[in-house]
XYZ file of C-alpha atoms in Angstrom:
628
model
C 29.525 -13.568 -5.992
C 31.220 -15.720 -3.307
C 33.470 -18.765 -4.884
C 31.723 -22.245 -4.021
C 34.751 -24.775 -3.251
C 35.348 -27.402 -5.519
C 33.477 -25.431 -8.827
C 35.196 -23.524 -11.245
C 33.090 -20.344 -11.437
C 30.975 -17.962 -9.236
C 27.040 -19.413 -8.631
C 25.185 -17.718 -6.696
C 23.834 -19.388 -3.346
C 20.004 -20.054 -2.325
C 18.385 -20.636 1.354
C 16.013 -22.695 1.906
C 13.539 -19.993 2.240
C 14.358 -18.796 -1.094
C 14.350 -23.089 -2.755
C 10.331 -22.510 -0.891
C 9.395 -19.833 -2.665
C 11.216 -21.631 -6.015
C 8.791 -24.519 -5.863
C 6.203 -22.648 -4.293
C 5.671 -24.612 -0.995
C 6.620 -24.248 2.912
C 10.187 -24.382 4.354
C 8.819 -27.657 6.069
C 8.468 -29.277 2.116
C 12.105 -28.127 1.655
C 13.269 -29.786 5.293
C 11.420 -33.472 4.133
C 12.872 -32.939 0.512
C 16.899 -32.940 2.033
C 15.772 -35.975 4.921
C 13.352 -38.212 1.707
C 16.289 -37.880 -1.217
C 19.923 -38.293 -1.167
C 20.354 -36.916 -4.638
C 19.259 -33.369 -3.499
C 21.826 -30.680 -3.867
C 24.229 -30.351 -0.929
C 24.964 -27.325 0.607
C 27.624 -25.543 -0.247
C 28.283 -22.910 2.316
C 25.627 -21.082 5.510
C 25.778 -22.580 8.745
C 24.613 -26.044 10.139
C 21.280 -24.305 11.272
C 21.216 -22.248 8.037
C 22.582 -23.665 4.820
C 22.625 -22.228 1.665
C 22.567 -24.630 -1.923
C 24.049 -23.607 -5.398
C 20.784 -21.820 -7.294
C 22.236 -23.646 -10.729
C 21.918 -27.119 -8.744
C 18.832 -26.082 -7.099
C 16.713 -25.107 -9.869
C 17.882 -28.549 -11.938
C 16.802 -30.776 -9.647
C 13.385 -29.046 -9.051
C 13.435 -29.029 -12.531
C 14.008 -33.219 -12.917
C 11.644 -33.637 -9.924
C 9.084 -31.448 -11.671
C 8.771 -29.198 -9.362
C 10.506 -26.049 -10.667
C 7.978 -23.276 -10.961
C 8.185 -21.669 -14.192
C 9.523 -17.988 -12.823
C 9.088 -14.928 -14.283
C 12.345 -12.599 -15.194
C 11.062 -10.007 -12.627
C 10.743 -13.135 -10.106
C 13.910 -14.423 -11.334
C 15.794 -11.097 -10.992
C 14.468 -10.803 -7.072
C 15.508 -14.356 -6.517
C 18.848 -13.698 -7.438
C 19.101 -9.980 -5.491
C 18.199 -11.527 -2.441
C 20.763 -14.251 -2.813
C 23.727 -11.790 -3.481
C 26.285 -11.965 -1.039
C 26.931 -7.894 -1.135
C 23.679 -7.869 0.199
C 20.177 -6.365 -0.883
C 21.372 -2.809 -1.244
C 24.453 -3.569 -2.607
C 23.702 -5.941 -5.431
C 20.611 -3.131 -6.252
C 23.000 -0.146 -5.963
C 24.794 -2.370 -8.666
C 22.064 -2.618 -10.633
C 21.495 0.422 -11.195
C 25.101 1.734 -11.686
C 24.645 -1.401 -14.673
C 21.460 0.330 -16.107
C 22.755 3.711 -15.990
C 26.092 2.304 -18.231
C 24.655 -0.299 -20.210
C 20.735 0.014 -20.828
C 19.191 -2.931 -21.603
C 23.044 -4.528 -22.365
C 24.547 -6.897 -19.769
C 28.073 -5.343 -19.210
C 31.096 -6.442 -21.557
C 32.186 -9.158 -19.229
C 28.990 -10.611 -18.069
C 29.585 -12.840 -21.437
C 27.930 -16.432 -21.378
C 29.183 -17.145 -17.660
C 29.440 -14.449 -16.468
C 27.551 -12.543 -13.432
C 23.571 -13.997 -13.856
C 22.632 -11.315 -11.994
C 23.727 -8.762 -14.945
C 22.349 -11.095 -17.590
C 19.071 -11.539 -15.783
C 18.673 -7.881 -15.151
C 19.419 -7.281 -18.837
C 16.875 -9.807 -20.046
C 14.417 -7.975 -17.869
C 15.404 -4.285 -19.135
C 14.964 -5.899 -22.850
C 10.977 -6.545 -22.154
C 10.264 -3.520 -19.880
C 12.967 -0.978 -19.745
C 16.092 -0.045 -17.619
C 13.769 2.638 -15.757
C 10.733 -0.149 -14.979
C 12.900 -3.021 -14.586
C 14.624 -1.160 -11.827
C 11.250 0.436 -10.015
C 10.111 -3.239 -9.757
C 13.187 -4.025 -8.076
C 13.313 -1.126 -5.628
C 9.687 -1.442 -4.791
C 9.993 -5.195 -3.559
C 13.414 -3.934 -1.731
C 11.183 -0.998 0.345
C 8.220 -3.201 0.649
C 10.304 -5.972 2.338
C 11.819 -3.297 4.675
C 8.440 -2.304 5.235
C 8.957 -2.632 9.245
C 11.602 0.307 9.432
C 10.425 2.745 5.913
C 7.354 4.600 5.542
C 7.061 3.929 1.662
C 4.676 6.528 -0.132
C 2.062 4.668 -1.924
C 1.933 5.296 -5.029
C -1.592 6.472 -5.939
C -1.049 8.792 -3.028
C 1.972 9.864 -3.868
C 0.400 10.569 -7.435
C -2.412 12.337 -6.328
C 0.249 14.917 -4.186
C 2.220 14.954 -7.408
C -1.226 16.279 -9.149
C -2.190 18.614 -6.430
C 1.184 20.397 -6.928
C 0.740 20.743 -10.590
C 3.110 20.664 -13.251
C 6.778 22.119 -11.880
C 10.234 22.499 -13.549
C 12.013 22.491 -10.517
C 10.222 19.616 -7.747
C 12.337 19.174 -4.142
C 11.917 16.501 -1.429
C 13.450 16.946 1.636
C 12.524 13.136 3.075
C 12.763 11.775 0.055
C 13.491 7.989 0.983
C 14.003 5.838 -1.919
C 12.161 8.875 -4.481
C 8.232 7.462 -4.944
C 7.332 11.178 -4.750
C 9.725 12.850 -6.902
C 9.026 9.679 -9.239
C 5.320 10.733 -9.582
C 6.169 13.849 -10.431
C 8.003 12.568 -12.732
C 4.594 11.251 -14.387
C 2.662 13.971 -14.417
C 0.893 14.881 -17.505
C 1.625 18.151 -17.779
C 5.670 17.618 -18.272
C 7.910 16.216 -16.422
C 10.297 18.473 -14.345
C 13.825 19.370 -15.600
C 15.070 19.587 -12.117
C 14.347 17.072 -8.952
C 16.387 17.581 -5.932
C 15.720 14.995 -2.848
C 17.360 14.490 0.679
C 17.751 11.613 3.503
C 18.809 10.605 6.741
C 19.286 7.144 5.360
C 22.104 7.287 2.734
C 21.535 3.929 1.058
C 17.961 4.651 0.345
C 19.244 8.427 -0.797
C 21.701 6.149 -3.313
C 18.842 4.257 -4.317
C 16.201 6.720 -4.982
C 18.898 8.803 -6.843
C 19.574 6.062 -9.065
C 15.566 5.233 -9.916
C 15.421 8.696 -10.895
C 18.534 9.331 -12.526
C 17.284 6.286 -14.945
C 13.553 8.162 -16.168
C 16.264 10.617 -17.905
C 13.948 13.706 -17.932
C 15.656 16.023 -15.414
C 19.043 16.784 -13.439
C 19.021 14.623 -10.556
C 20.837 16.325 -7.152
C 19.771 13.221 -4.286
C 21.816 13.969 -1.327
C 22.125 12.550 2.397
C 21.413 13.834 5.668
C 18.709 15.787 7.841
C 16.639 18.504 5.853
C 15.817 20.312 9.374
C 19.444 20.008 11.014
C 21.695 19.934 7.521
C 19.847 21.414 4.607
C 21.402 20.620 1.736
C 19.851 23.067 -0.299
C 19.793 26.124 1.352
C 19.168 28.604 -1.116
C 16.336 26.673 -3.658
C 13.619 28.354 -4.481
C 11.659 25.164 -6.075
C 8.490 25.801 -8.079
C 7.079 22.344 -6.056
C 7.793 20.677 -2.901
C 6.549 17.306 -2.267
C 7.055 15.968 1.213
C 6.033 12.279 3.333
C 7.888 13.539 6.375
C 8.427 10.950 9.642
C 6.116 11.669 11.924
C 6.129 12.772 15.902
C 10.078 12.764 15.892
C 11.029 14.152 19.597
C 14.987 14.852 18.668
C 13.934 17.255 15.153
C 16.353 20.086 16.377
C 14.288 21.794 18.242
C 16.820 23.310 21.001
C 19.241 23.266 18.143
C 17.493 25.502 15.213
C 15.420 28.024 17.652
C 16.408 30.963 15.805
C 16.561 29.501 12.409
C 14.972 31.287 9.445
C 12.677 29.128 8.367
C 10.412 29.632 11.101
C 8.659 32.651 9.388
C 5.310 31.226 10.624
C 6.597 30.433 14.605
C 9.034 28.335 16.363
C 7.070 25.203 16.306
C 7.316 23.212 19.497
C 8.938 20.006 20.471
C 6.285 17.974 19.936
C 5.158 19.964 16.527
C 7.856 18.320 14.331
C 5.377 18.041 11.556
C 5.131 21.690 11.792
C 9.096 21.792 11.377
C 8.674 20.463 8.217
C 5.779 22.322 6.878
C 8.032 25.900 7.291
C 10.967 23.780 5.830
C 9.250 23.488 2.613
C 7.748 27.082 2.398
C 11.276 28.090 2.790
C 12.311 26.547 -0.220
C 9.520 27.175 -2.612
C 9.866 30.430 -4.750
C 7.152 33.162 -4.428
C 3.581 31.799 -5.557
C 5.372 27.739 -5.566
C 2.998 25.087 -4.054
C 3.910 22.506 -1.656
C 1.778 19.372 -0.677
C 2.678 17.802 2.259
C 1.517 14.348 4.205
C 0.729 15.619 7.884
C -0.650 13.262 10.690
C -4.339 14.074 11.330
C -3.803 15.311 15.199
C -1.428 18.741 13.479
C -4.392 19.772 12.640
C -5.746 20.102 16.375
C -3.230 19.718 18.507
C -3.089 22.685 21.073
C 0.941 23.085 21.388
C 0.262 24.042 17.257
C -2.670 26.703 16.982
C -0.169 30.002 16.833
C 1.723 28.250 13.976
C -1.464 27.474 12.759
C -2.895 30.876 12.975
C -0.182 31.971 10.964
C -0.035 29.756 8.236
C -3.993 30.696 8.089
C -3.611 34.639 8.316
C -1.018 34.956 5.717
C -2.871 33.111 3.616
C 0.280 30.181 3.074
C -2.413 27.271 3.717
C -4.965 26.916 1.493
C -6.666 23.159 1.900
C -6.899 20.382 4.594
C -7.804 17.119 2.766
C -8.756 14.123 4.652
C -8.058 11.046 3.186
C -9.772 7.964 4.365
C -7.516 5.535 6.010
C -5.491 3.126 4.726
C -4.232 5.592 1.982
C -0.641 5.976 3.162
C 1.232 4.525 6.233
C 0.446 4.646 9.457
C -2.862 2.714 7.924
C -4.414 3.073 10.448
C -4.462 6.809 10.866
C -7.006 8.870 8.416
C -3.892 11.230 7.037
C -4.092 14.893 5.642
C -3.030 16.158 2.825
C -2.078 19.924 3.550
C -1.664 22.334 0.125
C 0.601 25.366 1.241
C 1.560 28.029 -1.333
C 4.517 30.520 -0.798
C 2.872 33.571 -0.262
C 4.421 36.281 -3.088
C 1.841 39.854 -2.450
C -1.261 38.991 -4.334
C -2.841 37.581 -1.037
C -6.954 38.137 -1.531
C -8.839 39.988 0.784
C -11.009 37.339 2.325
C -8.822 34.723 2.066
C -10.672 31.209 2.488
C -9.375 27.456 3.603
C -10.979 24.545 1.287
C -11.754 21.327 3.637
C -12.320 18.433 2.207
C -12.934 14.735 3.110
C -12.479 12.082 0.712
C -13.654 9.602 3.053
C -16.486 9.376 0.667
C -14.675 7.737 -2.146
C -14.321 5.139 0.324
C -16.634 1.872 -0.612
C -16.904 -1.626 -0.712
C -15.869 -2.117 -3.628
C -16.036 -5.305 -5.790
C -13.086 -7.582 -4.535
C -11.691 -4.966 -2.398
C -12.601 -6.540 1.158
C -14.223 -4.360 3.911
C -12.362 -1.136 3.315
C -11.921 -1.093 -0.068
C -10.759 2.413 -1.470
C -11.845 3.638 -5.207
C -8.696 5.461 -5.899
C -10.511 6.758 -8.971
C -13.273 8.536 -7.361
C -10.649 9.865 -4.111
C -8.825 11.621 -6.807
C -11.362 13.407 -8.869
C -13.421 14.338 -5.449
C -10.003 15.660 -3.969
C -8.708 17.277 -7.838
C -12.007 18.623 -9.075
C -12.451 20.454 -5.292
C -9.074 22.042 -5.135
C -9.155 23.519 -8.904
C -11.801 24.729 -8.482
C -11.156 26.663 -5.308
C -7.408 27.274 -6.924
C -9.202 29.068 -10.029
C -11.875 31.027 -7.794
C -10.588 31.108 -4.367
C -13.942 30.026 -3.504
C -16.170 26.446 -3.977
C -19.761 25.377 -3.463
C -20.292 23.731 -0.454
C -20.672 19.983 -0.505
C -22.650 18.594 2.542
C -20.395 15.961 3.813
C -17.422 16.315 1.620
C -15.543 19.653 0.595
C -16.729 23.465 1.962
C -14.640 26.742 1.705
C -14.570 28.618 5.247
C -13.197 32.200 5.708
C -9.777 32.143 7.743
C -11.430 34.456 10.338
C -14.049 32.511 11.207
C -11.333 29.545 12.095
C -9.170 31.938 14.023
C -10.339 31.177 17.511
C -8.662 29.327 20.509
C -8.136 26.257 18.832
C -7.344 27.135 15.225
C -9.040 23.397 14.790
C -8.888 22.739 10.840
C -9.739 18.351 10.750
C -12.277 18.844 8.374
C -14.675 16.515 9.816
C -15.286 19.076 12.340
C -16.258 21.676 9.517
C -18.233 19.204 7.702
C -21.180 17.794 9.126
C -22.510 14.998 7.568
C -25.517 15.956 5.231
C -29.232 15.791 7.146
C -31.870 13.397 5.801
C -34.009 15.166 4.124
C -37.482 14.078 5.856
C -35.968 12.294 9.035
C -39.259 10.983 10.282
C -39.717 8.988 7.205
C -36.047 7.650 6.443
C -36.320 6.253 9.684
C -39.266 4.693 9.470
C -37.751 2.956 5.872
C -34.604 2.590 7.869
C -37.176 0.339 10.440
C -39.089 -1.776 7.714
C -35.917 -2.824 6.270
C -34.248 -3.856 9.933
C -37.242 -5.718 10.130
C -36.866 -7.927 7.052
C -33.513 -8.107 7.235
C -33.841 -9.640 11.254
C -36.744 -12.350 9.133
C -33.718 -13.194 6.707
C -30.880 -13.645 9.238
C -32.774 -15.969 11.631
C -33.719 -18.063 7.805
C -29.425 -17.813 7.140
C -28.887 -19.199 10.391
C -31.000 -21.879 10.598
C -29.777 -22.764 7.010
C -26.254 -22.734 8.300
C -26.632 -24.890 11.191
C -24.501 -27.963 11.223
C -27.267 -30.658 11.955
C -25.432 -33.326 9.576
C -24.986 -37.034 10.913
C -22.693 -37.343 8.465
C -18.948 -37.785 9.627
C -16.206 -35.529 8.189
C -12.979 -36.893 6.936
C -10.733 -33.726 9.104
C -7.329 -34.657 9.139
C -7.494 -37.475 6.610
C -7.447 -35.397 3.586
C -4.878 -35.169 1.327
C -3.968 -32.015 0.347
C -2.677 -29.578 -2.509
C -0.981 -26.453 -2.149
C -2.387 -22.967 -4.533
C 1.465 -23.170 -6.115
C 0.787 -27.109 -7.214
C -2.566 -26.070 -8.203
C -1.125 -22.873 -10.500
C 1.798 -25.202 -12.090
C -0.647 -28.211 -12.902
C -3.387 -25.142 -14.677
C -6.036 -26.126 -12.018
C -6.142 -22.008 -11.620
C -4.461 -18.961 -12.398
C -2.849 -16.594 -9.747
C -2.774 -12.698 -10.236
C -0.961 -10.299 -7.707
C 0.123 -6.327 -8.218
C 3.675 -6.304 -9.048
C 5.836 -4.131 -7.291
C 6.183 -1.799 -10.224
C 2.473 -0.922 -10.181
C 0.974 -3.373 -12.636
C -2.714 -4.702 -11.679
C -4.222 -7.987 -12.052
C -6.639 -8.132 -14.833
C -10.153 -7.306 -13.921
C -12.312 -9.548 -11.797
C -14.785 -11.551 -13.566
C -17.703 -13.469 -11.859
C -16.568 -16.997 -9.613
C -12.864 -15.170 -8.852
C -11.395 -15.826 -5.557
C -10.032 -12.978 -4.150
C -7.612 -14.026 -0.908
C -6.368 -10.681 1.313
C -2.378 -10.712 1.790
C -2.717 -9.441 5.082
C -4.107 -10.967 8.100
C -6.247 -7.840 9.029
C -9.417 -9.296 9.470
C -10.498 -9.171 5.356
C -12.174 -12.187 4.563
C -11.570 -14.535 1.240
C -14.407 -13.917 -1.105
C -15.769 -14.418 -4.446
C -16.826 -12.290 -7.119
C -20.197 -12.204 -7.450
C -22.393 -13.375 -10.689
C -23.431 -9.778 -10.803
C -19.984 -7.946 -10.335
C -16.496 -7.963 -11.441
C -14.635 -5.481 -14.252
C -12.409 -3.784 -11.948
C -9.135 -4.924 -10.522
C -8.467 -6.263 -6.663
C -7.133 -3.897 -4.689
C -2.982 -4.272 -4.684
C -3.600 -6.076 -0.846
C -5.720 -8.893 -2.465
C -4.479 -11.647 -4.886
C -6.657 -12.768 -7.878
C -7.319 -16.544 -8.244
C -8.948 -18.017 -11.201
C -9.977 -21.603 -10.639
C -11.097 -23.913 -14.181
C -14.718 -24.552 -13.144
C -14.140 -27.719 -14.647
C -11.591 -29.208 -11.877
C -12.321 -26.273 -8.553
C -15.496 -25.029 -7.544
C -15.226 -21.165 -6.642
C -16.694 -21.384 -3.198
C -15.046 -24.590 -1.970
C -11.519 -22.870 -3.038
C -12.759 -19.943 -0.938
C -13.963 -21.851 1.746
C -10.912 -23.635 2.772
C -8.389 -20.612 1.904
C -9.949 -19.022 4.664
C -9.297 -21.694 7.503
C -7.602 -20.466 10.457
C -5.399 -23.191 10.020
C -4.297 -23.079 6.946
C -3.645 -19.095 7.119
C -1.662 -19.693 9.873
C 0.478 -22.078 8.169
C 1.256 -19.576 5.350
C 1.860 -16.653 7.292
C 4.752 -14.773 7.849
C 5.771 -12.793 10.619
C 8.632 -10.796 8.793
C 7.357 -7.124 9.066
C 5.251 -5.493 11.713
C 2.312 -6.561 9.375
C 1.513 -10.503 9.108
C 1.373 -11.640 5.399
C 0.181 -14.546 3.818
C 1.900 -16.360 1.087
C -0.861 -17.431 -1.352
C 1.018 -20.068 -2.768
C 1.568 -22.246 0.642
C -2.376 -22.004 1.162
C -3.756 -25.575 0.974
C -7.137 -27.549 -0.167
C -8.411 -31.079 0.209
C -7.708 -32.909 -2.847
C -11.542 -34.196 -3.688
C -13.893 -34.694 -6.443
C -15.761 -32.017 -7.944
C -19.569 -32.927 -6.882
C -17.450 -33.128 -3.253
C -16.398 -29.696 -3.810
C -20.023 -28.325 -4.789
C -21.480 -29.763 -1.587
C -19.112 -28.036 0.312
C -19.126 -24.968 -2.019
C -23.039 -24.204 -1.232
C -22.618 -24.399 2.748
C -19.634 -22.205 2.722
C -21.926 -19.658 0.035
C -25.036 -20.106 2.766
C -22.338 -19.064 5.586
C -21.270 -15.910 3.054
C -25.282 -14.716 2.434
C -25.277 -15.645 6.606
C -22.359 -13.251 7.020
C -23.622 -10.255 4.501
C -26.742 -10.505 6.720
C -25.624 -9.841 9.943
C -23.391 -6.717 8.491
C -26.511 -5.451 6.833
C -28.433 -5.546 9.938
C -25.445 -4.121 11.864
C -25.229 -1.272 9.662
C -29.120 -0.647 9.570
C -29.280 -1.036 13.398
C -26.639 1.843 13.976
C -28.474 3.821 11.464
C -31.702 3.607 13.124
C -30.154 4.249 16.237
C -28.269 7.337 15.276
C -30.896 8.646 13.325
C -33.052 8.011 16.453
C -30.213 10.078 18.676
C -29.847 12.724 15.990
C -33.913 13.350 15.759
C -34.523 13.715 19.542
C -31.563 15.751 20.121
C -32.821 18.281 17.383
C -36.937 18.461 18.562
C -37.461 16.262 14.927
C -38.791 13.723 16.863
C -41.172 13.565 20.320
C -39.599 11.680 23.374
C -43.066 9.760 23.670
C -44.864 8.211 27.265
């Protein structure tokens, strides 16, 4: 900690950013708070532009003003990592070094002034363990850094952990800050005794050693550097390899490594760096060892990669392409594959077969999830059940739509093409005549009921609106006072509780998910981990008013944050009109009408495509006559 002139011990310094997030309100609150009092807390070092205040002198004034949010240790912790002079990977390399000595003890000369970041930390490991205490801070650490790391999430990186199986001896050879070696860690069938990682970056290397290192159930070897240009680990023969590598890198080595051993399979080319590290982790598995690795969706096509391809296929070292829908891993955007490779060790069978699968269909709107909502529940036991299976028999029953085992030499043409949305044709209506004529009578009520939402909708009030002569509250004031609860996924993994009917569920990102509310008929399940929960007290919000206003373009913009290539909203700075509650329900049922209005128009979207497709789909295959 940095010595503050004038005091006698080391405190640790705040922004303003961080004095926001204290009180839960915008920097602009923060700017009025220094201009409106003279008794707030001076700065005490920063620059003119950017001062920073002593936290201890911080948190008592909020504290006498009454606005001190009551802060959770994990919060608390957080606050005081991102204050630390040393710097965010410093103060967490700490951290852990602390852990790994002392447990759930702050060290001897933390005492009763001493470092708060120790004490804090220790408070924290007390309640949830050295192992989870650190995860949670790691996980905020990578998901802040978001911009420049490609975390692993970590119900993908589960499900890879599963597809591997159980493993004594689990490598990663772009192992970041360790989510994958981490869930195999978790696996049910015993954790490993042996988890070697590698990275380019060596403070995330020093981090992710230092998570797992702290789970105490295997020898740890985390080292730095370039799997593909300086192996580390040359001569492992792992029984699992688990690998998120970066994707379309230019400068992998290919020039470099052209006659290098590992490319049993082909020399992949420049372009084919994905391919790279496919042949990297075959290398190091032992005969008969499984490795799962996150590929982006065009390896599976691109031209430049059919030999390798081909040879992977023929020698029977990849056995499944799994799509997963998007969203499941980052790039978000992208629909990723999961590739299952095993080390091929003489007991190759003599038709050998590829499993496909797309898990697209586990995809759903589900309750509170927004418009892309994935059930990681169902993705995994589509994606598990399928690839047991095929594991135990080398063979599955086809599933129109969603898993199929094809013979390698019936996919060893030109292309070697192995998305398995080319393999799997979406299952035929059974009679298509008659679905489409259902398909029809439902357009046609549905068309009845959106010109009835619309009309409803239409703003044909004489009354005048009050606009910018509210006064207004901010979701933090509205949590501290008890008007409603807030409920986010912490950084460690643990989800809200489960929705119940009148929740507001606000998205985190600005990606076009609208605020909703649970319906009377739905809830039980918990928001997906890019939604926060808000429970309002009937008594003081109405449900649909909160939901109304929370999803103003105005106010989202004035809690947004442009910090990461991905623009987040900061729940607590979201605003609503301070009115009275028969106010609220008047405004409440017009923003509910504009909701029906909305569900409407995406049902008769939806069942105009269909009818249009299924149109296409009969003429193109004689089902249906051209007509005059």
């Amino acid at each position: 900690m940095r010595q503050v002139p004038g005091h006698h011990t080391d405190v640790t310094e705040v922004t303003a950013a961080g004095i926001a997030r204290l009180a839960g309100v915008g920097r602009a609150a923060v700017s009025n708070w220094r201009r409106r009092y003279a008794h707030f807390p001076r700065p005490v070092g920063g620059t003119d532009t950017s001062p920073t205040f002593s936290l201890p002198e911080v948190e008592q004034w909020l504290r006498d003003q009454g606005k001190l949010a009551e802060v959770p240790l994990r919060e608390r912790l957080w606050q005081l990592i991102e204050a630390d002079p040393r710097g965010h990977s410093a103060a967490l390399t700490a951290l852990g070094e602390q852990y790994l000595a002392h447990g759930d003890r702050p060290p001897p000369d933390s005492g009763g002034h001493g470092d708060p970041l120790a004490r804090t930390a220790a408070a924290l490991a007390a309640e949830t363990g050295p192992a989870d205490a650190y995860a949670f801070a790691l996980a905020r650490y990578t998901d802040g850094a978001a911009a420049r790391l490609t975390p692993t999430p970590p119900e993908t990186a589960a499900l890879m952990a599963a597809l591997a199986g159980p493993a004594g001896t689990v490598l990663d050879p772009a192992c970041g800050a360790g989510s994958l070696l981490a869930a195999a860690q978790r696996q049910p069938g015993g954790p490993p005794t042996e988890l070697y990682g590698q990275d380019t970056d060596p403070v995330l290397a020093r981090l992710g050693a230092l998570r797992l290192a702290l789970h105490g159930t295997a020898t740890v070897q985390v080292r730095d550097g370039d799997s593909l240009l300086a192996d580390a680990f040359p001569h492992l023969a792992a029984d699992a390899v688990l690998c998120h590598p970066p994707f379309n890198e230019r400068h992998w080595g290919h020039a470099e490594l052209t006659y290098d051993t590992r490319w049993e399979y082909g020399l992949p080319a420049r372009a084919e760096s994905e391919l790279a590290w496919v042949q990297h982790a075959l290398a190091r598995l032992r005969p008969g060892g499984t490795a799962v690795v996150l590929m982006p969706p065009a390896a599976a096509s691109r031209r430049t990669g059919r030999r390798v391809r081909a040879a992977l296929l023929r020698r029977a070292a990849l056995r499944a392409v799994i799509a997963l829908p998007a969203g499941a891993a980052p790039p978000h955007s992208l629909p990723l594959h999961l590739w299952v490779l095993r080390k091929p060790d003489g007991t190759t069978a003599h038709d050998p077969r590829l499993l496909v699968v797309d898990s697209a269909t586990a995809l759903r709107p589900a309750s509170g999830t927004g418009r892309a909502g994935l059930d990681w529940a169902a993705l995994h036991r589509t994606v598990l059940d399928a690839w047991q299976d095929f594991r135990r028999d080398g063979d599955i029953a086809a599933v129109p739509g969603v898993r199929r085992a094809l013979p390698v030499i019936d996919l060893l043409d030109d292309e070697v093409d192995l998305a398995p949305a080319r393999h799997l044709p979406p299952p035929a209506e059974a009679d298509g005549a008659a679905a489409l004529t259902a398909v029809r009578t439902q357009l046609r009520g549905t068309l009845h009921r959106t010109a009835q939402l619309a009309a409803a909708v239409h703003p044909d009030s004489e009354e005048s609106a009050p606009g910018a002569h509210w006064s207004t509250v901010t979701i933090g004031e509205l949590v501290r006072t008890g008007a409603l609860e807030l409920h986010t996924h912490s950084a460690a993994g643990d989800p809200p509780p489960p929705t119940r009917p009148g929740d507001v569920l606000v998205p985190l990102l600005l990606d076009g998910t609208a605020t909703q509310v649970v319906a009377d008929d739905a809830g039980g399940e918990a928001p997906d981990r890019r939604m926060s929960l808000l429970r309002p007290d009937t008594a003081a919000l109405d449900p649909w008013f909160l939901a109304g206003f929370l999803r103003g373009t105005a106010n989202t913009r004035q809690a947004s944050s442009y910090a990461s290539s991905a623009t987040r909203v900061d729940v607590r700075r979201l605003k609503v009109p301070r009115l009275p509650l028969e106010t609220q329900r008047r405004y409440g049922r017009r923003f509910r009408e504009l909701a029906a209005f909305e569900e409407a128009l995406r049902h008769t979207a939806d069942l105009g495509r269909r009818l249009a497709q299924g149109t296409v789909d009969g003429l193109t295959e004689g089902a249906l006559p051209p007509g005059d």
